[in-house]
Amino acid sequence: MSDKTVIDGEGLILGRLSSMIAKRLLSGERIELVNSEKIVVSGARKMLIDREKEFLNVGGFTRGPIHYRQPHRIVRKTIRGMLPHRKAHGREAFRRLKVYIGVPDEYEAVEKETFEKIQASRLSKRYLTIGEIAENIGWKK
C-alpha cells in the first residue's frame, strides 16, 4: 500500500489527527498533510500559549532538545511522538510523511481527504490553531 494520500488539516484536532496518521504511516501509506497551520488544539488560549512558552525553556542552547516554532514542524514532531521512531520500521514510516504550511501548487487540484469525526466544530470547548500558537512563541510568517 504505497499510494500517496493528501490530507487537508484545516479544522482538525491535532492529537486525534496525529494518531490516525501514525497508524496509516505504519501500514505503509505515504501521507502529504497540507494546511498544517490550521490544525487546532483544544484548550484555553492563555493556558496553551503559556504551556508552549514554558516548554521552550527546557533544554540547552547547544545540545538540545530542539524546539520548533514553525507550525509544520510542531505537527511533524507530534506525529513522530506517536511512532516508534527509534526503531527501523518507525523511522521508515516517519520518512513517508510530508507536512506543508498552506497548500503547495502541485496539490491545488488534487482531491484532499478530511475526517468528519475529528473536526474542531464538534468540540464543545475553546480551541486555538497551531498557527496562532506558533506566532505567539516566535514564528514569523
PDB file of C-alpha atoms in Angstrom:
ATOM      1  CA  MET A   1       0.000   0.000   0.000  1.00  0.00           C
ATOM      2  CA  SER A   2       2.402   2.721  -1.182  1.00  0.00           C
ATOM      3  CA  ASP A   3      -0.102   5.124  -2.724  1.00  0.00           C
ATOM      4  CA  LYS A   4       0.101   8.784  -1.722  1.00  0.00           C
ATOM      5  CA  THR A   5      -2.734  10.376   0.250  1.00  0.00           C
ATOM      6  CA  VAL A   6      -3.192  14.147   0.581  1.00  0.00           C
ATOM      7  CA  ILE A   7      -4.919  15.159   3.822  1.00  0.00           C
ATOM      8  CA  ASP A   8      -6.269  18.657   4.482  1.00  0.00           C
ATOM      9  CA  GLY A   9      -5.619  19.534   8.127  1.00  0.00           C
ATOM     10  CA  GLU A  10      -7.879  22.588   8.250  1.00  0.00           C
ATOM     11  CA  GLY A  11     -10.060  22.485  11.363  1.00  0.00           C
ATOM     12  CA  LEU A  12      -8.924  19.027  12.529  1.00  0.00           C
ATOM     13  CA  ILE A  13      -7.887  18.234  16.121  1.00  0.00           C
ATOM     14  CA  LEU A  14      -4.112  17.711  16.412  1.00  0.00           C
ATOM     15  CA  GLY A  15      -3.911  14.673  18.708  1.00  0.00           C
ATOM     16  CA  ARG A  16      -6.633  12.679  17.015  1.00  0.00           C
ATOM     17  CA  LEU A  17      -5.306  13.507  13.551  1.00  0.00           C
ATOM     18  CA  SER A  18      -1.761  12.572  14.579  1.00  0.00           C
ATOM     19  CA  SER A  19      -2.780   9.155  15.879  1.00  0.00           C
ATOM     20  CA  MET A  20      -4.738   8.381  12.698  1.00  0.00           C
ATOM     21  CA  ILE A  21      -1.818   9.459  10.501  1.00  0.00           C
ATOM     22  CA  ALA A  22       0.698   7.471  12.591  1.00  0.00           C
ATOM     23  CA  LYS A  23      -1.345   4.304  12.210  1.00  0.00           C
ATOM     24  CA  ARG A  24      -1.593   4.772   8.438  1.00  0.00           C
ATOM     25  CA  LEU A  25       2.134   5.515   8.123  1.00  0.00           C
ATOM     26  CA  LEU A  26       2.971   2.283   9.939  1.00  0.00           C
ATOM     27  CA  SER A  27       0.784   0.371   7.489  1.00  0.00           C
ATOM     28  CA  GLY A  28       2.978   1.636   4.617  1.00  0.00           C
ATOM     29  CA  GLU A  29       0.978   4.576   3.290  1.00  0.00           C
ATOM     30  CA  ARG A  30       2.626   7.810   2.065  1.00  0.00           C
ATOM     31  CA  ILE A  31       0.907  10.881   3.506  1.00  0.00           C
ATOM     32  CA  GLU A  32       1.123  14.535   2.488  1.00  0.00           C
ATOM     33  CA  LEU A  33      -0.512  16.826   5.081  1.00  0.00           C
ATOM     34  CA  VAL A  34      -1.443  20.339   3.896  1.00  0.00           C
ATOM     35  CA  ASN A  35      -2.739  23.382   5.840  1.00  0.00           C
ATOM     36  CA  SER A  36      -0.812  22.382   8.963  1.00  0.00           C
ATOM     37  CA  GLU A  37      -1.126  25.886  10.439  1.00  0.00           C
ATOM     38  CA  LYS A  38      -4.934  25.494  10.548  1.00  0.00           C
ATOM     39  CA  ILE A  39      -4.915  22.341  12.704  1.00  0.00           C
ATOM     40  CA  VAL A  40      -6.423  23.023  16.146  1.00  0.00           C
ATOM     41  CA  VAL A  41      -5.560  22.198  19.750  1.00  0.00           C
ATOM     42  CA  SER A  42      -8.344  22.283  22.337  1.00  0.00           C
ATOM     43  CA  GLY A  43      -8.000  24.381  25.458  1.00  0.00           C
ATOM     44  CA  ALA A  44      -7.923  27.949  26.710  1.00  0.00           C
ATOM     45  CA  ARG A  45      -5.728  30.375  24.758  1.00  0.00           C
ATOM     46  CA  LYS A  46      -3.613  31.539  27.699  1.00  0.00           C
ATOM     47  CA  MET A  47      -3.051  28.017  29.007  1.00  0.00           C
ATOM     48  CA  LEU A  48      -1.924  26.677  25.605  1.00  0.00           C
ATOM     49  CA  ILE A  49       0.460  29.561  24.899  1.00  0.00           C
ATOM     50  CA  ASP A  50       1.927  29.507  28.429  1.00  0.00           C
ATOM     51  CA  ARG A  51       2.499  25.744  28.172  1.00  0.00           C
ATOM     52  CA  GLU A  52       4.367  26.134  24.868  1.00  0.00           C
ATOM     53  CA  LYS A  53       6.482  29.033  26.158  1.00  0.00           C
ATOM     54  CA  GLU A  54       7.388  27.015  29.255  1.00  0.00           C
ATOM     55  CA  PHE A  55       8.342  24.067  27.025  1.00  0.00           C
ATOM     56  CA  LEU A  56      10.758  26.307  25.086  1.00  0.00           C
ATOM     57  CA  ASN A  57      12.780  26.842  28.290  1.00  0.00           C
ATOM     58  CA  VAL A  58      13.519  23.116  28.640  1.00  0.00           C
ATOM     59  CA  GLY A  59      16.944  22.053  27.407  1.00  0.00           C
ATOM     60  CA  GLY A  60      20.127  23.801  26.478  1.00  0.00           C
ATOM     61  CA  PHE A  61      21.247  26.078  23.694  1.00  0.00           C
ATOM     62  CA  THR A  62      23.839  23.802  22.118  1.00  0.00           C
ATOM     63  CA  ARG A  63      22.780  20.238  22.835  1.00  0.00           C
ATOM     64  CA  GLY A  64      19.002  20.287  22.713  1.00  0.00           C
ATOM     65  CA  PRO A  65      16.331  19.184  22.830  1.00  0.00           C
ATOM     66  CA  ILE A  66      15.420  21.254  19.787  1.00  0.00           C
ATOM     67  CA  HIS A  67      12.083  23.055  19.993  1.00  0.00           C
ATOM     68  CA  TYR A  68      10.424  24.104  16.770  1.00  0.00           C
ATOM     69  CA  ARG A  69       8.368  27.247  16.293  1.00  0.00           C
ATOM     70  CA  GLN A  70       7.077  26.626  12.762  1.00  0.00           C
ATOM     71  CA  PRO A  71       3.593  25.044  12.533  1.00  0.00           C
ATOM     72  CA  HIS A  72       4.592  22.250  10.158  1.00  0.00           C
ATOM     73  CA  ARG A  73       7.497  21.273  12.415  1.00  0.00           C
ATOM     74  CA  ILE A  74       5.258  21.232  15.517  1.00  0.00           C
ATOM     75  CA  VAL A  75       2.803  18.917  13.734  1.00  0.00           C
ATOM     76  CA  ARG A  76       5.614  16.650  12.444  1.00  0.00           C
ATOM     77  CA  LYS A  77       7.069  16.303  15.929  1.00  0.00           C
ATOM     78  CA  THR A  78       3.643  15.467  17.375  1.00  0.00           C
ATOM     79  CA  ILE A  79       3.181  12.697  14.805  1.00  0.00           C
ATOM     80  CA  ARG A  80       6.726  11.447  15.447  1.00  0.00           C
ATOM     81  CA  GLY A  81       5.829  11.080  19.125  1.00  0.00           C
ATOM     82  CA  MET A  82       3.148   8.574  18.141  1.00  0.00           C
ATOM     83  CA  LEU A  83       5.560   6.448  16.097  1.00  0.00           C
ATOM     84  CA  PRO A  84       8.274   4.080  17.338  1.00  0.00           C
ATOM     85  CA  HIS A  85      10.810   6.456  15.729  1.00  0.00           C
ATOM     86  CA  ARG A  86      13.838   4.837  17.364  1.00  0.00           C
ATOM     87  CA  LYS A  87      13.175   1.539  15.574  1.00  0.00           C
ATOM     88  CA  ALA A  88      13.812   0.935  11.884  1.00  0.00           C
ATOM     89  CA  HIS A  89      10.169   0.497  10.858  1.00  0.00           C
ATOM     90  CA  GLY A  90       9.206   3.653  12.772  1.00  0.00           C
ATOM     91  CA  ARG A  91      11.935   5.695  11.070  1.00  0.00           C
ATOM     92  CA  GLU A  92      10.822   4.385   7.677  1.00  0.00           C
ATOM     93  CA  ALA A  93       7.218   5.301   8.473  1.00  0.00           C
ATOM     94  CA  PHE A  94       8.250   8.825   9.532  1.00  0.00           C
ATOM     95  CA  ARG A  95      10.105   9.308   6.230  1.00  0.00           C
ATOM     96  CA  ARG A  96       6.841   8.662   4.377  1.00  0.00           C
ATOM     97  CA  LEU A  97       5.305  11.798   5.934  1.00  0.00           C
ATOM     98  CA  LYS A  98       5.424  15.283   4.396  1.00  0.00           C
ATOM     99  CA  VAL A  99       3.816  18.275   6.144  1.00  0.00           C
ATOM    100  CA  TYR A 100       3.229  21.647   4.475  1.00  0.00           C
ATOM    101  CA  ILE A 101       2.172  25.126   5.557  1.00  0.00           C
ATOM    102  CA  GLY A 102      -0.715  26.089   3.268  1.00  0.00           C
ATOM    103  CA  VAL A 103      -1.372  24.160   0.055  1.00  0.00           C
ATOM    104  CA  PRO A 104       1.540  23.806  -2.410  1.00  0.00           C
ATOM    105  CA  ASP A 105       0.751  24.481  -6.077  1.00  0.00           C
ATOM    106  CA  GLU A 106       1.031  20.810  -7.073  1.00  0.00           C
ATOM    107  CA  TYR A 107      -1.758  19.891  -4.611  1.00  0.00           C
ATOM    108  CA  GLU A 108      -4.237  22.644  -5.540  1.00  0.00           C
ATOM    109  CA  ALA A 109      -6.169  20.463  -7.994  1.00  0.00           C
ATOM    110  CA  VAL A 110      -5.711  17.191  -6.097  1.00  0.00           C
ATOM    111  CA  GLU A 111      -8.651  15.848  -4.098  1.00  0.00           C
ATOM    112  CA  LYS A 112      -7.839  16.151  -0.403  1.00  0.00           C
ATOM    113  CA  GLU A 113      -9.068  13.801   2.284  1.00  0.00           C
ATOM    114  CA  THR A 114     -10.517  15.075   5.571  1.00  0.00           C
ATOM    115  CA  PHE A 115     -12.108  13.410   8.602  1.00  0.00           C
ATOM    116  CA  GLU A 116     -15.564  14.465   9.785  1.00  0.00           C
ATOM    117  CA  LYS A 117     -15.234  12.704  13.161  1.00  0.00           C
ATOM    118  CA  ILE A 118     -12.292  14.829  14.295  1.00  0.00           C
ATOM    119  CA  GLN A 119     -13.475  18.274  13.188  1.00  0.00           C
ATOM    120  CA  ALA A 120     -12.990  21.116  15.681  1.00  0.00           C
ATOM    121  CA  SER A 121     -16.617  22.123  15.120  1.00  0.00           C
ATOM    122  CA  ARG A 122     -17.568  19.053  17.186  1.00  0.00           C
ATOM    123  CA  LEU A 123     -15.682  20.429  20.206  1.00  0.00           C
ATOM    124  CA  SER A 124     -17.796  21.995  22.920  1.00  0.00           C
ATOM    125  CA  LYS A 125     -14.898  23.990  24.361  1.00  0.00           C
ATOM    126  CA  ARG A 126     -12.387  26.580  23.206  1.00  0.00           C
ATOM    127  CA  TYR A 127      -9.531  25.857  20.855  1.00  0.00           C
ATOM    128  CA  LEU A 128      -6.584  27.535  19.172  1.00  0.00           C
ATOM    129  CA  THR A 129      -4.891  26.854  15.836  1.00  0.00           C
ATOM    130  CA  ILE A 130      -1.282  25.699  15.588  1.00  0.00           C
ATOM    131  CA  GLY A 131      -0.560  28.844  13.544  1.00  0.00           C
ATOM    132  CA  GLU A 132      -1.737  31.104  16.377  1.00  0.00           C
ATOM    133  CA  ILE A 133       0.321  29.171  18.918  1.00  0.00           C
ATOM    134  CA  ALA A 134       3.384  29.320  16.647  1.00  0.00           C
ATOM    135  CA  GLU A 135       3.048  33.092  16.182  1.00  0.00           C
ATOM    136  CA  ASN A 136       2.880  33.579  19.951  1.00  0.00           C
ATOM    137  CA  ILE A 137       6.059  31.569  20.579  1.00  0.00           C
ATOM    138  CA  GLY A 138       8.113  33.349  17.939  1.00  0.00           C
ATOM    139  CA  TRP A 139       7.230  32.098  14.426  1.00  0.00           C
ATOM    140  CA  LYS A 140       7.420  34.813  11.809  1.00  0.00           C
ATOM    141  CA  LYS A 141       5.348  34.198   8.692  1.00  0.00           C
TER     142      LYS A 141
END
